[in-house]
Short mmCIF file of C-alpha atoms and ligand atoms in Angstrom, two decimals:
data_model
loop_
_atom_site.label_atom_id
_atom_site.label_comp_id
_atom_site.label_asym_id
_atom_site.label_seq_id
_atom_site.Cartn_x
_atom_site.Cartn_y
_atom_site.Cartn_z
CA MET A 10 156.79 -100.56 -4.86
CA LEU A 11 159.01 -97.80 -3.58
CA GLU A 12 159.16 -99.47 -0.24
CA PHE A 13 159.98 -102.77 -1.85
CA LEU A 14 162.82 -101.24 -3.86
CA ASN A 15 164.16 -99.54 -0.80
CA ARG A 16 164.14 -102.81 1.06
CA VAL A 17 165.89 -104.69 -1.70
CA PHE A 18 168.52 -102.12 -2.49
CA GLY A 19 168.82 -100.67 0.97
CA ARG A 20 170.47 -97.29 1.04
CA GLU A 21 171.70 -97.51 -2.52
CA ALA A 22 168.17 -97.02 -3.82
CA GLY A 23 168.18 -93.42 -2.67
CA GLY A 24 168.54 -93.83 1.06
CA SER A 25 166.07 -92.87 3.73
CA LYS A 26 165.09 -89.58 2.14
CA ASN A 27 162.73 -91.27 -0.28
CA VAL A 28 160.97 -92.89 2.63
CA ALA A 29 160.75 -89.50 4.31
CA LYS A 30 159.37 -87.88 1.17
CA GLU A 31 156.74 -90.54 0.65
CA ARG A 32 155.62 -90.43 4.27
CA LEU A 33 155.48 -86.66 4.10
CA ARG A 34 153.44 -86.78 0.90
CA LEU A 35 150.89 -89.11 2.44
CA VAL A 36 150.57 -87.22 5.68
CA LEU A 37 150.08 -83.96 3.77
CA VAL A 38 147.37 -85.48 1.58
CA HIS A 39 145.41 -85.94 4.76
CA ASP A 40 146.42 -82.70 6.49
CA ARG A 41 145.55 -80.62 3.48
CA ALA A 42 142.21 -82.35 3.02
CA SER A 43 140.91 -81.57 6.47
CA VAL A 44 138.47 -78.73 5.93
CA SER A 45 136.35 -76.92 8.44
CA PRO A 46 132.60 -77.61 8.68
CA GLN A 47 131.98 -73.97 7.69
CA LEU A 48 133.92 -74.40 4.50
CA LEU A 49 132.02 -77.56 3.66
CA GLN A 50 128.76 -75.70 4.28
CA THR A 51 129.79 -72.85 2.00
CA LEU A 52 130.78 -75.31 -0.68
CA LYS A 53 127.40 -77.03 -0.32
CA THR A 54 125.48 -73.79 -0.72
CA GLU A 55 127.42 -72.84 -3.83
CA LEU A 56 127.09 -76.30 -5.34
CA ILE A 57 123.34 -76.13 -4.91
CA LYS A 58 123.28 -72.75 -6.66
CA VAL A 59 125.10 -74.14 -9.68
CA ILE A 60 123.25 -77.42 -9.95
CA GLU A 61 119.84 -75.80 -9.53
CA LYS A 62 120.36 -73.99 -12.80
CA TYR A 63 120.08 -77.33 -14.52
CA MET A 64 118.21 -79.70 -12.23
CA ASP A 65 115.62 -79.83 -9.48
CA ILE A 66 117.38 -81.36 -6.57
CA ASP A 67 116.41 -82.42 -3.09
CA GLU A 68 118.46 -79.89 -1.10
CA ASP A 69 117.74 -81.44 2.26
CA ALA A 70 118.97 -84.84 1.21
CA LEU A 71 122.15 -83.48 -0.36
CA GLU A 72 125.30 -84.80 1.21
CA ILE A 73 128.90 -83.95 0.58
CA ASN A 74 131.92 -85.34 2.33
CA LEU A 75 135.62 -85.77 2.05
CA ASP A 76 136.59 -89.41 1.86
CA SER A 77 140.18 -90.33 2.33
CA ASN A 78 142.01 -93.58 2.09
CA GLU A 79 145.72 -94.24 2.36
CA THR A 80 146.79 -92.51 -0.82
CA GLN A 81 144.13 -90.05 -1.89
CA VAL A 82 141.27 -87.88 -0.91
CA ALA A 83 137.97 -87.63 -2.78
CA LEU A 84 135.11 -85.21 -2.55
CA VAL A 85 132.06 -87.43 -2.52
CA ALA A 86 128.66 -85.90 -3.18
CA SER A 87 125.26 -87.50 -3.15
CA ILE A 88 122.68 -85.22 -4.76
CA PRO A 89 119.20 -86.66 -5.31
CA VAL A 90 117.75 -85.29 -8.54
CA LYS A 91 113.98 -84.78 -8.71
CA GLY A 92 113.88 -83.74 -12.34
CA MET A 93 115.56 -81.77 -15.09
CA LYS A 94 114.88 -78.13 -15.72
CA ARG A 95 113.31 -77.29 -19.07
CA VAL A 96 116.50 -75.52 -20.15
CA THR A 97 118.49 -78.66 -19.47
CA ARG A 98 116.23 -80.79 -21.64
CA HIS A 99 116.71 -78.33 -24.48
CA LEU A 100 120.46 -78.36 -24.05
CA ALA A 101 120.48 -82.13 -24.04
CA SER A 102 118.58 -82.36 -27.31
CA GLY A 103 120.98 -79.89 -28.87
CA ILE A 104 118.49 -77.08 -29.57
CA MET B 117 157.58 -46.52 7.32
CA GLY B 118 159.17 -49.88 8.03
CA GLU B 119 157.93 -53.40 7.52
CA VAL B 120 156.98 -56.03 10.03
CA ILE B 121 158.28 -59.53 9.35
CA VAL B 122 157.25 -62.50 11.49
CA VAL B 123 159.56 -65.51 11.72
CA THR B 124 157.50 -68.61 12.29
CA SER B 125 157.57 -72.41 11.89
CA GLY B 126 154.94 -74.38 13.77
CA LYS B 127 157.45 -76.82 15.15
CA GLY B 128 159.76 -75.79 17.95
CA GLY B 129 163.53 -75.97 17.84
CA VAL B 130 163.94 -75.50 14.09
CA GLY B 131 165.78 -72.17 14.32
CA LYS B 132 163.28 -69.30 14.54
CA THR B 133 165.10 -67.50 17.32
CA THR B 134 168.51 -68.05 15.74
CA THR B 135 167.15 -66.73 12.44
CA THR B 136 165.57 -63.67 14.05
CA ALA B 137 168.78 -62.75 15.87
CA ASN B 138 170.95 -63.15 12.78
CA LEU B 139 168.65 -61.31 10.41
CA GLY B 140 168.42 -58.48 12.93
CA ALA B 141 172.16 -58.19 13.38
CA GLY B 142 172.73 -58.55 9.64
CA LEU B 143 170.22 -55.88 8.65
CA ALA B 144 171.65 -53.53 11.28
CA THR B 145 175.11 -54.09 9.84
CA HIS B 146 173.74 -52.76 6.54
CA GLY B 147 172.83 -49.57 8.35
CA HIS B 148 169.14 -50.23 8.93
CA ARG B 149 167.25 -49.49 12.09
CA VAL B 150 165.94 -52.82 13.33
CA VAL B 151 163.90 -53.92 16.32
CA LEU B 152 163.52 -57.57 17.27
CA VAL B 153 160.38 -58.47 19.17
CA ASP B 154 160.40 -61.63 21.26
CA ALA B 155 156.80 -62.82 21.06
CA ASP B 156 157.53 -66.10 22.81
CA ILE B 157 155.96 -64.97 26.05
CA GLY B 158 156.73 -67.19 29.01
CA LEU B 159 159.77 -68.69 27.26
CA ARG B 160 162.03 -65.71 26.78
CA ASN B 161 164.93 -66.70 24.55
CA LEU B 162 165.98 -64.09 22.08
CA ASP B 163 167.72 -62.03 24.77
CA VAL B 164 170.07 -64.91 25.55
CA VAL B 165 170.81 -65.70 21.91
CA LEU B 166 171.73 -62.03 21.45
CA GLY B 167 173.69 -61.88 24.69
CA LEU B 168 171.46 -59.13 26.09
CA GLU B 169 169.95 -61.07 28.99
CA ASN B 170 171.56 -58.95 31.69
CA ARG B 171 170.18 -55.68 30.43
CA ILE B 172 166.45 -56.32 30.62
CA VAL B 173 164.41 -53.99 32.78
CA TYR B 174 160.97 -53.95 31.19
CA ASP B 175 159.35 -56.39 28.80
CA ILE B 176 156.64 -56.48 26.15
CA THR B 177 153.81 -56.91 28.66
CA ASP B 178 154.99 -53.83 30.55
CA VAL B 179 154.54 -51.91 27.31
CA THR B 180 151.16 -53.33 26.35
CA GLY B 181 149.98 -53.04 29.95
CA GLY B 182 150.99 -49.38 30.06
CA HIS B 183 153.53 -49.81 32.88
CA CYS B 184 156.30 -48.17 30.89
CA ARG B 185 156.82 -46.34 27.65
CA LEU B 186 157.89 -48.30 24.59
CA ARG B 187 161.25 -46.53 24.52
CA GLN B 188 162.06 -47.60 28.04
CA ALA B 189 161.57 -51.26 27.22
CA LEU B 190 163.76 -51.28 24.12
CA ILE B 191 167.26 -52.60 24.72
CA LYS B 192 169.94 -51.15 22.53
CA ASP B 193 172.50 -53.61 21.24
CA LYS B 194 175.79 -51.78 21.62
CA ARG B 195 177.64 -54.01 19.16
CA PHE B 196 175.27 -53.36 16.26
CA GLU B 197 174.40 -49.74 15.64
CA GLY B 198 170.65 -49.48 15.09
CA LEU B 199 169.68 -52.86 16.57
CA PHE B 200 167.15 -53.02 19.41
CA LEU B 201 165.36 -55.79 21.31
CA LEU B 202 161.92 -55.77 22.86
CA PRO B 203 162.11 -58.74 25.23
CA ALA B 204 159.32 -61.18 26.06
CA ALA B 205 157.96 -61.52 29.57
CA GLN B 206 159.31 -64.56 31.34
CA THR B 207 156.74 -64.93 34.10
CA LYS B 208 153.48 -64.39 32.25
CA ASP B 209 151.64 -66.61 29.80
CA LYS B 210 150.67 -66.11 26.18
CA THR B 211 147.32 -64.53 26.98
CA ALA B 212 149.11 -61.58 28.58
CA VAL B 213 149.15 -59.88 25.16
CA SER B 214 146.22 -59.70 22.75
CA PRO B 215 146.34 -59.62 18.95
CA ASP B 216 144.99 -56.06 19.00
CA GLN B 217 147.70 -54.92 21.38
CA MET B 218 150.27 -56.58 19.19
CA LYS B 219 148.92 -54.83 16.12
CA ALA B 220 149.09 -51.46 17.83
CA LEU B 221 152.61 -52.17 19.02
CA CYS B 222 153.78 -53.08 15.52
CA GLU B 223 152.21 -49.94 14.10
CA GLU B 224 154.12 -47.86 16.61
CA LEU B 225 157.42 -49.64 15.99
CA LYS B 226 157.05 -49.32 12.22
CA GLN B 227 157.10 -45.55 12.53
CA GLU B 228 160.61 -45.65 13.92
CA PHE B 229 162.26 -48.71 12.48
CA ASP B 230 163.01 -49.96 8.98
CA TYR B 231 162.48 -53.56 10.04
CA VAL B 232 160.42 -55.00 12.88
CA ILE B 233 161.21 -58.70 13.15
CA ILE B 234 159.01 -60.85 15.34
CA ASP B 235 160.23 -64.11 16.83
CA CYS B 236 157.14 -66.32 16.93
CA PRO B 237 156.60 -69.04 19.54
CA ALA B 238 156.12 -72.65 18.44
CA GLY B 239 152.57 -73.89 17.98
CA ILE B 240 149.46 -72.56 16.29
CA GLU B 241 147.55 -71.23 19.28
CA GLN B 242 147.22 -67.79 20.79
CA GLY B 243 150.96 -67.12 20.85
CA PHE B 244 151.11 -67.68 17.10
CA ARG B 245 148.05 -65.54 16.47
CA ASN B 246 149.54 -62.74 18.55
CA ALA B 247 152.86 -62.91 16.75
CA ILE B 248 151.34 -62.66 13.28
CA ALA B 249 148.67 -60.08 14.14
CA GLY B 250 150.69 -57.03 13.14
CA ALA B 251 152.90 -58.62 10.48
CA ASP B 252 153.16 -57.50 6.85
CA LYS B 253 155.29 -60.42 5.75
CA ALA B 254 156.19 -63.86 7.00
CA ILE B 255 159.26 -66.07 6.93
CA VAL B 256 158.70 -69.77 7.53
CA VAL B 257 161.64 -71.71 8.95
CA THR B 258 161.89 -75.46 8.57
CA THR B 259 164.45 -78.24 8.77
CA PRO B 260 164.70 -81.15 6.31
CA GLU B 261 162.59 -83.47 8.46
CA VAL B 262 159.13 -84.92 7.99
CA ALA B 263 157.63 -83.39 11.14
CA ALA B 264 159.11 -79.93 10.56
CA VAL B 265 158.01 -79.75 6.92
CA ARG B 266 154.55 -81.00 7.83
CA ASP B 267 154.20 -78.26 10.43
CA ALA B 268 155.52 -75.70 7.97
CA ASP B 269 152.79 -76.73 5.55
CA ARG B 270 150.19 -76.20 8.24
CA ILE B 271 151.62 -72.81 9.12
CA ILE B 272 151.62 -71.73 5.48
CA GLY B 273 147.90 -72.56 5.34
CA LEU B 274 147.21 -70.60 8.52
CA LEU B 275 149.22 -67.61 7.29
CA GLU B 276 147.22 -67.60 4.09
CA ALA B 277 143.98 -67.79 6.04
CA ALA B 278 145.20 -64.74 8.00
CA GLU B 279 145.86 -63.01 4.67
CA LEU B 280 149.59 -63.00 5.10
CA ARG B 281 150.35 -63.90 1.52
CA ASP B 282 153.49 -65.26 -0.08
CA PRO B 283 155.55 -66.29 2.92
CA ARG B 284 159.15 -67.12 2.13
CA LEU B 285 160.99 -70.20 3.27
CA ILE B 286 164.27 -70.70 5.08
CA ILE B 287 165.54 -74.27 5.19
CA ASN B 288 167.78 -74.60 8.22
CA ARG B 289 170.25 -77.25 9.35
CA ILE B 290 170.72 -78.87 5.99
CA ARG B 291 173.59 -81.32 5.81
CA PRO B 292 174.94 -81.40 2.26
CA ARG B 293 176.71 -84.71 2.76
CA MET B 294 173.53 -86.46 3.90
CA VAL B 295 171.61 -84.92 1.02
CA ARG B 296 174.24 -86.22 -1.39
CA HIS B 297 173.91 -89.70 0.07
CA GLY B 298 170.14 -89.62 -0.25
CA ASP B 299 169.61 -89.61 3.48
CA MET B 300 168.17 -86.15 3.81
CA MET B 301 165.51 -84.36 1.81
CA SER B 302 167.05 -81.83 -0.54
CA ILE B 303 166.13 -78.19 -1.06
CA GLU B 304 164.26 -79.13 -4.25
CA ASP B 305 162.33 -81.87 -2.45
CA ILE B 306 161.11 -79.45 0.19
CA ILE B 307 160.29 -76.64 -2.23
CA ASP B 308 158.40 -79.14 -4.35
CA ILE B 309 156.25 -80.12 -1.42
CA LEU B 310 155.64 -76.72 0.15
CA ALA B 311 155.42 -74.75 -3.11
CA ILE B 312 156.60 -71.43 -1.69
CA ASP B 313 159.50 -69.14 -2.54
CA LEU B 314 162.87 -69.95 -1.09
CA LEU B 315 164.52 -67.15 0.85
CA GLY B 316 167.60 -69.10 1.84
CA VAL B 317 169.28 -72.23 3.07
CA VAL B 318 171.38 -72.43 6.21
CA PRO B 319 173.67 -75.43 6.66
CA GLU B 320 174.04 -77.34 9.90
CA ASP B 321 177.03 -75.64 11.49
CA GLU B 322 178.81 -75.98 14.81
CA MET B 323 179.53 -72.28 14.66
CA VAL B 324 175.84 -71.61 15.31
CA VAL B 325 176.14 -73.41 18.62
CA ILE B 326 179.43 -71.77 19.48
CA SER B 327 178.26 -68.27 18.67
CA THR B 328 174.99 -68.86 20.51
CA ASN B 329 177.01 -69.94 23.54
CA ARG B 330 178.79 -66.61 23.39
CA GLY B 331 175.70 -64.57 22.67
CA GLU B 332 177.15 -63.31 19.39
CA PRO B 333 175.14 -63.79 16.19
CA VAL B 334 177.01 -66.00 13.72
CA VAL B 335 176.13 -63.61 10.88
CA GLN B 336 179.17 -61.55 11.82
CA ASP B 337 181.52 -64.53 11.59
CA GLU B 338 183.17 -63.99 8.23
CA ARG B 339 184.49 -67.52 7.91
CA SER B 340 181.49 -69.67 8.75
CA ARG B 341 179.15 -71.16 6.17
CA SER B 342 176.11 -70.39 8.29
CA GLY B 343 177.26 -66.79 8.70
CA GLN B 344 177.57 -66.49 4.93
CA ALA B 345 174.12 -68.04 4.51
CA TYR B 346 172.58 -65.49 6.86
CA ARG B 347 174.40 -62.62 5.15
CA ASN B 348 172.95 -63.77 1.83
CA ILE B 349 169.46 -63.95 3.30
CA VAL B 350 169.84 -60.44 4.69
CA ARG B 351 170.67 -59.12 1.23
CA ARG B 352 167.71 -60.96 -0.29
CA ILE B 353 165.41 -59.36 2.28
CA LYS B 354 166.78 -56.01 1.14
CA GLY B 355 165.69 -56.96 -2.36
CA GLU B 356 169.03 -57.96 -3.88
CA ALA B 357 169.16 -61.01 -6.12
CA VAL B 358 171.78 -63.17 -4.46
CA PRO B 359 172.37 -66.63 -5.92
CA MET B 360 171.91 -69.59 -3.59
CA MET B 361 175.16 -70.59 -2.02
CA ASN B 362 176.86 -73.76 -3.16
CA LEU B 363 176.48 -76.05 -0.19
CA ASP B 364 178.89 -78.72 -1.33
CA GLU B 365 181.57 -77.96 1.16
CA GLY B 366 184.09 -80.18 -0.62
CA GLY B 367 187.42 -81.00 0.92
CA PHE B 368 189.78 -78.66 2.64
CA VAL B 369 191.61 -77.79 -0.56
CA SER B 370 188.52 -76.92 -2.57
CA ARG B 371 187.19 -74.91 0.36
CA PHE B 372 190.46 -73.08 0.55
CA LEU B 373 190.54 -72.41 -3.18
CA ARG B 374 186.98 -71.21 -3.20
CA ARG B 375 187.74 -68.79 -0.42
CA MET B 376 190.78 -67.56 -2.29
CA ILE B 377 188.74 -66.69 -5.33
CA GLY B 378 185.95 -65.31 -3.20
CA LEU B 379 183.29 -67.84 -4.05
CA SER B 380 182.33 -69.18 -0.66
N1 ADP C 626 172.12 -74.10 11.34
C1 ADP C 626 172.27 -74.59 12.56
N2 ADP C 626 173.32 -75.40 12.86
C2 ADP C 626 173.48 -75.89 14.11
N3 ADP C 626 172.64 -75.66 15.13
C3 ADP C 626 171.57 -74.86 14.91
C4 ADP C 626 171.33 -74.29 13.63
N4 ADP C 626 170.19 -73.56 13.72
C5 ADP C 626 169.75 -73.66 14.99
N5 ADP C 626 170.58 -74.46 15.73
C6 ADP C 626 170.42 -74.80 17.14
O1 ADP C 626 169.15 -75.41 17.31
C7 ADP C 626 168.57 -75.06 18.55
C8 ADP C 626 167.18 -74.49 18.34
O2 ADP C 626 167.26 -73.26 17.66
P1 ADP C 626 166.27 -72.05 17.99
O3 ADP C 626 166.66 -70.93 17.12
O4 ADP C 626 166.21 -71.79 19.46
O5 ADP C 626 164.90 -72.68 17.49
P2 ADP C 626 163.39 -72.17 17.74
O6 ADP C 626 163.45 -70.73 18.08
O7 ADP C 626 162.71 -72.43 16.44
O8 ADP C 626 162.84 -73.01 18.85
C9 ADP C 626 169.51 -74.08 19.20
O9 ADP C 626 170.29 -74.77 20.14
C10 ADP C 626 170.38 -73.59 18.05
O10 ADP C 626 171.66 -73.22 18.47
MG1 MG C 627 162.54 -69.76 19.82
#
């Protein structure tokens, strides 16, 4: 949309700085999302700790990744659940 | 005990060396004892910008290698009382100094000087790590361009990882007319993106080139916009609250009037 407007109105629509800003925004989305394998591993360990309070999970099959497309970055996790902890069942039923 | 400030940027050619020289000269003018350390080993530059290139005997690697005493390597700038330069080596590479040696060097310099300002090389490799090793504070220099701001963002992340918190930003070479016409990112745009504190803004100015040609820091040029910008930054480093300068240069008449009433 921005690009379209820029094309139609040329420089009047804010000039080249808007193009620069948008390009910068996109490139930084990616730059800032690149995390080290160590950090991902730490995150994984801590996630497991939290989730295990509530569910039995298959730690070895757990996968987390950063997925990025043109405009955004998502943290995608696949965590196979083997069953709920007793405490979780109680919480769910509101007791 | 003084403080060690590293001037860094990621990208080359954005004005680190110019900034280092001007802040040094400016702080010395305020009566502080200042030493400038050229950490760009292999690409010695700061000496030329300061006009001290003919007075170098020893360099930083002679000090860290134990070939001379620190005092012997320091070049006294005769024009600015209290200003000294520790030059980089020109014939060695960046591995000639280690982060530990740099830390020790900064510790020693801090005992004697109010400000130790380190001119960082471009890049994020060993030269960068050396330059920041002994620093207490960091100044990030950028220009209003996509590549420079991107690199500044990267550097800010690396500084944080090295526990150098709250770096402050200098935006260099801004052209108010282009900003007004929407053809250059504005100060607000850049601050928005980088989300760090602004230390100052230096306009694009021919006087920087002219004074660099002469080896005389522009900070002492009373009439130039860039000189004024650097003088403001110097006062902010000292802790004064100095409002950001109005960069709209206006026409000759408004410039003249502003100077008359002391606003420029
Ligand atoms: N505000 C400015 N206006 C005009 N020219 C500038 C300005 N700041 C820096 N320059 C010029 O840009 C070039 C690169 O500056 P320098 O300080 O050597 O950058 P760096 O140390 O980051 O590589 C030099 O030729 C310098 O004179
Ligand atoms: Mg330089």
